[in-house]
Amino acid sequence: MVNWVLRGAVLLWALLFLIIGGSGFLDPMAYNEQFKIVVEGVAVNTLRADLSAFFLVSSASAAIGALMPGWTRALFVPAALYGTALAGRLFGAASGDIVDGSIIQAMIIEALSTGLMLGSWWVLSRPASAAAGESADTQH
């Protein structure tokens, strides 16, 4: 049961970031509204390519890890990306970057995303018989 709940949570997460990445890929100015990133000229192309890749690769990897039992290690991809983003924000805050409510919100999302992916990998990568045996042992 827990496996299905985690798979569902990861798939919903993947859908959310697929929508964000897809909308930014089709219209990079969507990132202006979502993340307050202001770019113009050739920087729009970089925004479309790099930020969209971040979200789309994370989303696809999470979906693969959730849907294909033998591929749970794919969950390490979004965990690494969001964990690195969180580390960059923490480094920036420690270095004197401006931190407002939107930065704190992003750090919370990145921390929860990393935790969801690593926790899901931990549970989903365990053999079903071992997980079932442990749950039966804990019920006594």
Tab-separated table of N, CA and C in Angstrom:
chain	number	residue	atom	x	y	z
A	1	MET	N	0.819	-1.201	0.000
A	1	MET	CA	0.000	0.000	0.000
A	1	MET	C	0.863	1.264	0.000
A	2	VAL	N	1.895	1.260	0.844
A	2	VAL	CA	2.784	2.418	0.917
A	2	VAL	C	3.451	2.650	-0.433
A	3	ASN	N	3.812	1.554	-1.110
A	3	ASN	CA	4.443	1.692	-2.423
A	3	ASN	C	3.539	2.441	-3.396
A	4	TRP	N	2.262	2.118	-3.390
A	4	TRP	CA	1.335	2.783	-4.312
A	4	TRP	C	1.170	4.260	-3.964
A	5	VAL	N	1.137	4.563	-2.693
A	5	VAL	CA	1.015	5.963	-2.263
A	5	VAL	C	2.244	6.752	-2.700
A	6	LEU	N	3.425	6.174	-2.492
A	6	LEU	CA	4.654	6.862	-2.906
A	6	LEU	C	4.727	7.013	-4.427
A	7	ARG	N	4.375	5.959	-5.129
A	7	ARG	CA	4.367	6.056	-6.601
A	7	ARG	C	3.421	7.165	-7.054
A	8	GLY	N	2.242	7.238	-6.440
A	8	GLY	CA	1.280	8.290	-6.778
A	8	GLY	C	1.807	9.671	-6.461
A	9	ALA	N	2.438	9.829	-5.299
A	9	ALA	CA	3.002	11.131	-4.918
A	9	ALA	C	4.101	11.555	-5.889
A	10	VAL	N	4.965	10.615	-6.254
A	10	VAL	CA	6.042	10.938	-7.199
A	10	VAL	C	5.464	11.278	-8.570
A	11	LEU	N	4.446	10.563	-9.001
A	11	LEU	CA	3.838	10.859	-10.307
A	11	LEU	C	3.144	12.219	-10.309
A	12	LEU	N	2.487	12.580	-9.222
A	12	LEU	CA	1.892	13.918	-9.138
A	12	LEU	C	2.969	14.992	-9.154
A	13	TRP	N	4.060	14.754	-8.439
A	13	TRP	CA	5.207	15.664	-8.448
A	13	TRP	C	5.732	15.808	-9.879
A	14	ALA	N	5.887	14.661	-10.565
A	14	ALA	CA	6.404	14.676	-11.936
A	14	ALA	C	5.466	15.447	-12.867
A	15	LEU	N	4.174	15.280	-12.685
A	15	LEU	CA	3.207	15.998	-13.515
A	15	LEU	C	3.313	17.504	-13.303
A	16	LEU	N	3.425	17.927	-12.048
A	16	LEU	CA	3.553	19.350	-11.751
A	16	LEU	C	4.766	19.946	-12.459
A	17	PHE	N	5.911	19.299	-12.331
A	17	PHE	CA	7.126	19.850	-12.924
A	17	PHE	C	7.182	19.635	-14.434
A	18	LEU	N	6.443	18.659	-14.953
A	18	LEU	CA	6.288	18.533	-16.404
A	18	LEU	C	5.520	19.735	-16.942
A	19	ILE	N	4.488	20.143	-16.240
A	19	ILE	CA	3.700	21.312	-16.648
A	19	ILE	C	4.554	22.575	-16.591
A	20	ILE	N	5.310	22.743	-15.511
A	20	ILE	CA	6.167	23.930	-15.389
A	20	ILE	C	7.225	23.933	-16.491
A	21	GLY	N	7.903	22.802	-16.686
A	21	GLY	CA	8.941	22.720	-17.707
A	21	GLY	C	8.396	22.852	-19.111
A	22	GLY	N	7.249	22.222	-19.352
A	22	GLY	CA	6.639	22.309	-20.680
A	22	GLY	C	6.174	23.709	-21.014
A	23	SER	N	5.577	24.385	-20.039
A	23	SER	CA	5.119	25.755	-20.309
A	23	SER	C	6.306	26.686	-20.537
A	24	GLY	N	7.392	26.477	-19.800
A	24	GLY	CA	8.588	27.289	-20.009
A	24	GLY	C	9.285	26.982	-21.321
A	25	PHE	N	9.205	25.739	-21.758
A	25	PHE	CA	9.791	25.353	-23.039
A	25	PHE	C	9.044	26.012	-24.192
A	26	LEU	N	7.711	26.005	-24.087
A	26	LEU	CA	6.889	26.609	-25.142
A	26	LEU	C	6.917	28.127	-25.088
A	27	ASP	N	6.956	28.683	-23.883
A	27	ASP	CA	6.968	30.137	-23.714
A	27	ASP	C	7.879	30.488	-22.540
A	28	PRO	N	9.150	30.792	-22.813
A	28	PRO	CA	10.093	31.075	-21.721
A	28	PRO	C	9.666	32.238	-20.827
A	29	MET	N	8.831	33.108	-21.331
A	29	MET	CA	8.369	34.227	-20.503
A	29	MET	C	7.470	33.752	-19.365
A	30	ALA	N	7.010	32.499	-19.430
A	30	ALA	CA	6.231	31.945	-18.321
A	30	ALA	C	7.084	31.894	-17.058
A	31	TYR	N	8.402	31.741	-17.230
A	31	TYR	CA	9.292	31.742	-16.073
A	31	TYR	C	9.361	33.117	-15.413
A	32	ASN	N	9.101	34.174	-16.181
A	32	ASN	CA	9.064	35.514	-15.591
A	32	ASN	C	8.013	35.581	-14.498
A	33	GLU	N	6.844	35.037	-14.789
A	33	GLU	CA	5.744	35.083	-13.837
A	33	GLU	C	5.959	34.113	-12.678
A	34	GLN	N	6.450	32.909	-12.990
A	34	GLN	CA	6.583	31.880	-11.963
A	34	GLN	C	7.754	32.127	-11.026
A	35	PHE	N	8.877	32.577	-11.585
A	35	PHE	CA	10.109	32.666	-10.795
A	35	PHE	C	10.705	34.062	-10.732
A	36	LYS	N	10.011	35.022	-11.304
A	36	LYS	CA	10.484	36.412	-11.308
A	36	LYS	C	11.862	36.543	-11.968
A	37	ILE	N	12.080	35.763	-13.025
A	37	ILE	CA	13.320	35.834	-13.790
A	37	ILE	C	13.060	36.737	-14.980
A	38	VAL	N	13.811	37.802	-15.087
A	38	VAL	CA	13.632	38.749	-16.179
A	38	VAL	C	14.827	38.624	-17.124
A	39	VAL	N	14.544	38.234	-18.332
A	39	VAL	CA	15.588	38.122	-19.355
A	39	VAL	C	15.070	38.705	-20.658
A	40	GLU	N	16.001	39.026	-21.526
A	40	GLU	CA	15.625	39.510	-22.855
A	40	GLU	C	16.731	39.164	-23.833
A	41	GLY	N	16.425	39.301	-25.104
A	41	GLY	CA	17.408	39.022	-26.148
A	41	GLY	C	17.744	37.542	-26.223
A	42	VAL	N	19.026	37.252	-26.457
A	42	VAL	CA	19.450	35.860	-26.619
A	42	VAL	C	19.354	35.076	-25.316
A	43	ALA	N	19.263	35.748	-24.191
A	43	ALA	CA	19.136	35.053	-22.914
A	43	ALA	C	17.827	34.264	-22.826
A	44	VAL	N	16.834	34.650	-23.612
A	44	VAL	CA	15.558	33.926	-23.617
A	44	VAL	C	15.791	32.489	-24.077
A	45	ASN	N	16.646	32.308	-25.077
A	45	ASN	CA	16.930	30.973	-25.575
A	45	ASN	C	17.614	30.129	-24.512
A	46	THR	N	18.533	30.714	-23.770
A	46	THR	CA	19.216	29.999	-22.692
A	46	THR	C	18.233	29.619	-21.603
A	47	LEU	N	17.345	30.536	-21.268
A	47	LEU	CA	16.324	30.245	-20.265
A	47	LEU	C	15.444	29.090	-20.711
A	48	ARG	N	15.006	29.133	-21.979
A	48	ARG	CA	14.154	28.068	-22.517
A	48	ARG	C	14.884	26.727	-22.442
A	49	ALA	N	16.135	26.708	-22.848
A	49	ALA	CA	16.869	25.447	-22.918
A	49	ALA	C	17.250	24.923	-21.536
A	50	ASP	N	17.897	25.748	-20.736
A	50	ASP	CA	18.481	25.262	-19.484
A	50	ASP	C	17.452	25.025	-18.382
A	51	LEU	N	16.599	25.987	-18.139
A	51	LEU	CA	15.629	25.823	-17.059
A	51	LEU	C	14.579	24.767	-17.422
A	52	SER	N	14.170	24.751	-18.670
A	52	SER	CA	13.214	23.722	-19.094
A	52	SER	C	13.831	22.337	-18.977
A	53	ALA	N	15.105	22.202	-19.342
A	53	ALA	CA	15.778	20.903	-19.225
A	53	ALA	C	15.778	20.437	-17.771
A	54	PHE	N	16.043	21.338	-16.855
A	54	PHE	CA	16.047	21.010	-15.427
A	54	PHE	C	14.714	20.372	-15.031
A	55	PHE	N	13.622	21.029	-15.377
A	55	PHE	CA	12.302	20.532	-14.983
A	55	PHE	C	11.877	19.301	-15.760
A	56	LEU	N	12.122	19.281	-17.066
A	56	LEU	CA	11.666	18.158	-17.882
A	56	LEU	C	12.444	16.878	-17.585
A	57	VAL	N	13.747	16.981	-17.403
A	57	VAL	CA	14.550	15.798	-17.077
A	57	VAL	C	14.187	15.293	-15.681
A	58	SER	N	13.994	16.196	-14.737
A	58	SER	CA	13.577	15.796	-13.389
A	58	SER	C	12.245	15.065	-13.440
A	59	SER	N	11.312	15.622	-14.178
A	59	SER	CA	9.980	15.047	-14.276
A	59	SER	C	10.012	13.658	-14.924
A	60	ALA	N	10.712	13.548	-16.035
A	60	ALA	CA	10.789	12.265	-16.735
A	60	ALA	C	11.480	11.208	-15.872
A	61	SER	N	12.548	11.582	-15.210
A	61	SER	CA	13.273	10.630	-14.359
A	61	SER	C	12.409	10.171	-13.189
A	62	ALA	N	11.690	11.094	-12.595
A	62	ALA	CA	10.805	10.729	-11.479
A	62	ALA	C	9.712	9.773	-11.950
A	63	ALA	N	9.131	10.047	-13.111
A	63	ALA	CA	8.080	9.174	-13.636
A	63	ALA	C	8.629	7.783	-13.936
A	64	ILE	N	9.814	7.721	-14.512
A	64	ILE	CA	10.428	6.416	-14.797
A	64	ILE	C	10.677	5.663	-13.495
A	65	GLY	N	11.228	6.351	-12.502
A	65	GLY	CA	11.496	5.710	-11.218
A	65	GLY	C	10.242	5.229	-10.517
A	66	ALA	N	9.135	5.938	-10.707
A	66	ALA	CA	7.879	5.556	-10.055
A	66	ALA	C	7.164	4.443	-10.795
A	67	LEU	N	7.251	4.444	-12.118
A	67	LEU	CA	6.468	3.500	-12.914
A	67	LEU	C	7.177	2.185	-13.215
A	68	MET	N	8.493	2.197	-13.214
A	68	MET	CA	9.246	0.994	-13.594
A	68	MET	C	9.987	0.456	-12.370
A	69	PRO	N	9.477	-0.604	-11.763
A	69	PRO	CA	10.043	-1.104	-10.507
A	69	PRO	C	11.556	-1.353	-10.549
A	70	GLY	N	12.098	-1.802	-11.637
A	70	GLY	CA	13.529	-2.059	-11.710
A	70	GLY	C	14.373	-0.819	-11.935
A	71	TRP	N	13.730	0.337	-12.076
A	71	TRP	CA	14.441	1.571	-12.402
A	71	TRP	C	14.316	2.619	-11.305
A	72	THR	N	14.190	2.208	-10.082
A	72	THR	CA	14.001	3.175	-9.001
A	72	THR	C	15.195	4.109	-8.831
A	73	ARG	N	16.374	3.681	-9.296
A	73	ARG	CA	17.540	4.572	-9.193
A	73	ARG	C	17.381	5.835	-10.026
A	74	ALA	N	16.420	5.843	-10.953
A	74	ALA	CA	16.144	7.059	-11.721
A	74	ALA	C	15.692	8.195	-10.803
A	75	LEU	N	15.206	7.858	-9.619
A	75	LEU	CA	14.794	8.882	-8.650
A	75	LEU	C	15.975	9.685	-8.117
A	76	PHE	N	17.189	9.167	-8.290
A	76	PHE	CA	18.379	9.918	-7.891
A	76	PHE	C	18.590	11.155	-8.760
A	77	VAL	N	18.100	11.125	-10.002
A	77	VAL	CA	18.300	12.277	-10.903
A	77	VAL	C	17.603	13.521	-10.358
A	78	PRO	N	16.284	13.487	-10.110
A	78	PRO	CA	15.672	14.692	-9.539
A	78	PRO	C	16.184	14.996	-8.136
A	79	ALA	N	16.516	13.969	-7.360
A	79	ALA	CA	17.067	14.227	-6.025
A	79	ALA	C	18.374	15.001	-6.136
A	80	ALA	N	19.227	14.616	-7.073
A	80	ALA	CA	20.508	15.311	-7.251
A	80	ALA	C	20.301	16.730	-7.768
A	81	LEU	N	19.396	16.901	-8.717
A	81	LEU	CA	19.158	18.237	-9.275
A	81	LEU	C	18.582	19.186	-8.227
A	82	TYR	N	17.556	18.744	-7.527
A	82	TYR	CA	16.933	19.625	-6.533
A	82	TYR	C	17.817	19.788	-5.301
A	83	GLY	N	18.565	18.751	-4.948
A	83	GLY	CA	19.510	18.881	-3.853
A	83	GLY	C	20.621	19.871	-4.173
A	84	THR	N	21.089	19.849	-5.415
A	84	THR	CA	22.114	20.805	-5.839
A	84	THR	C	21.559	22.221	-5.865
A	85	ALA	N	20.332	22.369	-6.327
A	85	ALA	CA	19.697	23.690	-6.326
A	85	ALA	C	19.571	24.215	-4.895
A	86	LEU	N	19.178	23.352	-3.970
A	86	LEU	CA	19.070	23.747	-2.563
A	86	LEU	C	20.438	24.138	-2.008
A	87	ALA	N	21.457	23.358	-2.328
A	87	ALA	CA	22.812	23.680	-1.855
A	87	ALA	C	23.264	25.033	-2.406
A	88	GLY	N	22.932	25.306	-3.663
A	88	GLY	CA	23.285	26.599	-4.248
A	88	GLY	C	22.574	27.750	-3.563
A	89	ARG	N	21.314	27.555	-3.229
A	89	ARG	CA	20.570	28.609	-2.522
A	89	ARG	C	21.131	28.831	-1.110
A	90	LEU	N	21.458	27.745	-0.426
A	90	LEU	CA	22.029	27.878	0.918
A	90	LEU	C	23.391	28.564	0.870
A	91	PHE	N	24.199	28.211	-0.126
A	91	PHE	CA	25.489	28.867	-0.295
A	91	PHE	C	25.298	30.350	-0.591
A	92	GLY	N	24.340	30.659	-1.459
A	92	GLY	CA	24.050	32.052	-1.779
A	92	GLY	C	23.597	32.830	-0.565
A	93	ALA	N	22.730	32.231	0.231
A	93	ALA	CA	22.260	32.909	1.452
A	93	ALA	C	23.415	33.151	2.413
A	94	ALA	N	24.296	32.164	2.551
A	94	ALA	CA	25.447	32.317	3.434
A	94	ALA	C	26.444	33.336	2.891
A	95	SER	N	26.424	33.543	1.572
A	95	SER	CA	27.355	34.484	0.941
A	95	SER	C	26.796	35.899	0.853
A	96	GLY	N	25.587	36.100	1.345
A	96	GLY	CA	25.025	37.438	1.361
A	96	GLY	C	24.010	37.737	0.279
A	97	ASP	N	23.586	36.728	-0.492
A	97	ASP	CA	22.527	36.969	-1.477
A	97	ASP	C	21.247	37.401	-0.760
A	98	ILE	N	20.440	38.172	-1.452
A	98	ILE	CA	19.156	38.588	-0.896
A	98	ILE	C	18.242	37.370	-0.794
A	99	VAL	N	17.658	37.174	0.366
A	99	VAL	CA	16.745	36.064	0.596
A	99	VAL	C	15.409	36.648	1.037
A	100	ASP	N	14.387	36.392	0.227
A	100	ASP	CA	13.043	36.850	0.582
A	100	ASP	C	12.122	35.636	0.688
A	101	GLY	N	10.845	35.891	0.796
A	101	GLY	CA	9.878	34.810	0.953
A	101	GLY	C	9.867	33.833	-0.208
A	102	SER	N	10.073	34.332	-1.423
A	102	SER	CA	10.056	33.431	-2.586
A	102	SER	C	11.273	32.506	-2.586
A	103	ILE	N	12.406	32.983	-2.092
A	103	ILE	CA	13.598	32.140	-2.007
A	103	ILE	C	13.401	31.073	-0.938
A	104	ILE	N	12.822	31.462	0.184
A	104	ILE	CA	12.552	30.491	1.252
A	104	ILE	C	11.558	29.440	0.758
A	105	GLN	N	10.536	29.870	0.029
A	105	GLN	CA	9.563	28.926	-0.532
A	105	GLN	C	10.252	27.959	-1.480
A	106	ALA	N	11.136	28.466	-2.332
A	106	ALA	CA	11.858	27.603	-3.270
A	106	ALA	C	12.733	26.599	-2.520
A	107	MET	N	13.375	27.041	-1.440
A	107	MET	CA	14.223	26.135	-0.665
A	107	MET	C	13.388	25.035	-0.004
A	108	ILE	N	12.208	25.377	0.455
A	108	ILE	CA	11.331	24.373	1.052
A	108	ILE	C	10.906	23.355	-0.006
A	109	ILE	N	10.530	23.836	-1.178
A	109	ILE	CA	10.127	22.940	-2.269
A	109	ILE	C	11.287	22.038	-2.665
A	110	GLU	N	12.489	22.605	-2.761
A	110	GLU	CA	13.657	21.810	-3.140
A	110	GLU	C	13.984	20.763	-2.074
A	111	ALA	N	13.883	21.133	-0.812
A	111	ALA	CA	14.154	20.180	0.272
A	111	ALA	C	13.108	19.067	0.284
A	112	LEU	N	11.836	19.422	0.152
A	112	LEU	CA	10.784	18.408	0.129
A	112	LEU	C	10.897	17.505	-1.096
A	113	SER	N	11.246	18.093	-2.225
A	113	SER	CA	11.407	17.304	-3.455
A	113	SER	C	12.553	16.308	-3.308
A	114	THR	N	13.661	16.772	-2.769
A	114	THR	CA	14.807	15.884	-2.559
A	114	THR	C	14.428	14.773	-1.586
A	115	GLY	N	13.764	15.127	-0.502
A	115	GLY	CA	13.335	14.132	0.473
A	115	GLY	C	12.350	13.122	-0.105
A	116	LEU	N	11.409	13.609	-0.907
A	116	LEU	CA	10.437	12.704	-1.536
A	116	LEU	C	11.132	11.711	-2.451
A	117	MET	N	12.066	12.190	-3.250
A	117	MET	CA	12.745	11.297	-4.196
A	117	MET	C	13.623	10.282	-3.466
A	118	LEU	N	14.394	10.729	-2.474
A	118	LEU	CA	15.270	9.803	-1.751
A	118	LEU	C	14.454	8.821	-0.906
A	119	GLY	N	13.421	9.323	-0.250
A	119	GLY	CA	12.563	8.437	0.535
A	119	GLY	C	11.843	7.422	-0.340
A	120	SER	N	11.370	7.869	-1.481
A	120	SER	CA	10.689	6.957	-2.410
A	120	SER	C	11.656	5.916	-2.942
A	121	TRP	N	12.864	6.343	-3.264
A	121	TRP	CA	13.866	5.370	-3.721
A	121	TRP	C	14.103	4.331	-2.628
A	122	TRP	N	14.250	4.788	-1.388
A	122	TRP	CA	14.545	3.883	-0.287
A	122	TRP	C	13.453	2.827	-0.142
A	123	VAL	N	12.215	3.244	-0.179
A	123	VAL	CA	11.103	2.310	0.019
A	123	VAL	C	10.865	1.461	-1.224
A	124	LEU	N	10.847	2.091	-2.394
A	124	LEU	CA	10.512	1.369	-3.618
A	124	LEU	C	11.618	0.436	-4.088
A	125	SER	N	12.843	0.668	-3.679
A	125	SER	CA	13.949	-0.185	-4.141
A	125	SER	C	14.077	-1.462	-3.321
A	126	ARG	N	13.364	-1.531	-2.222
A	126	ARG	CA	13.420	-2.733	-1.384
A	126	ARG	C	12.590	-3.832	-2.018
A	127	PRO	N	13.053	-5.063	-1.926
A	127	PRO	CA	12.248	-6.171	-2.464
A	127	PRO	C	10.886	-6.235	-1.776
A	128	ALA	N	9.867	-6.524	-2.537
A	128	ALA	CA	8.502	-6.555	-1.998
A	128	ALA	C	8.377	-7.589	-0.887
A	129	SER	N	9.047	-8.717	-1.017
A	129	SER	CA	8.938	-9.753	0.012
A	129	SER	C	9.572	-9.302	1.319
A	130	ALA	N	10.678	-8.572	1.251
A	130	ALA	CA	11.329	-8.075	2.469
A	130	ALA	C	10.463	-7.024	3.146
A	131	ALA	N	9.894	-6.118	2.345
A	131	ALA	CA	9.041	-5.075	2.917
A	131	ALA	C	7.790	-5.698	3.535
A	132	ALA	N	7.206	-6.695	2.892
A	132	ALA	CA	6.018	-7.350	3.416
A	132	ALA	C	6.336	-8.122	4.703
A	133	GLY	N	7.503	-8.760	4.730
A	133	GLY	CA	7.917	-9.496	5.918
A	133	GLY	C	8.137	-8.596	7.112
A	134	GLU	N	8.748	-7.443	6.885
A	134	GLU	CA	8.988	-6.512	7.968
A	134	GLU	C	7.683	-5.937	8.485
A	135	SER	N	6.751	-5.609	7.583
A	135	SER	CA	5.492	-5.043	8.041
A	135	SER	C	4.695	-6.077	8.829
A	136	ALA	N	4.802	-7.359	8.446
A	136	ALA	CA	4.109	-8.410	9.198
A	136	ALA	C	4.744	-8.575	10.578
A	137	ASP	N	6.087	-8.429	10.646
A	137	ASP	CA	6.768	-8.546	11.930
A	137	ASP	C	6.396	-7.401	12.866
A	138	THR	N	6.196	-6.219	12.346
A	138	THR	CA	5.904	-5.066	13.183
A	138	THR	C	4.457	-5.052	13.667
A	139	GLN	N	3.613	-5.865	13.084
A	139	GLN	CA	2.214	-5.881	13.476
A	139	GLN	C	1.973	-6.751	14.708
A	140	HIS	N	2.930	-7.542	15.130
A	140	HIS	CA	2.740	-8.439	16.274
A	140	HIS	C	2.892	-7.708	17.573
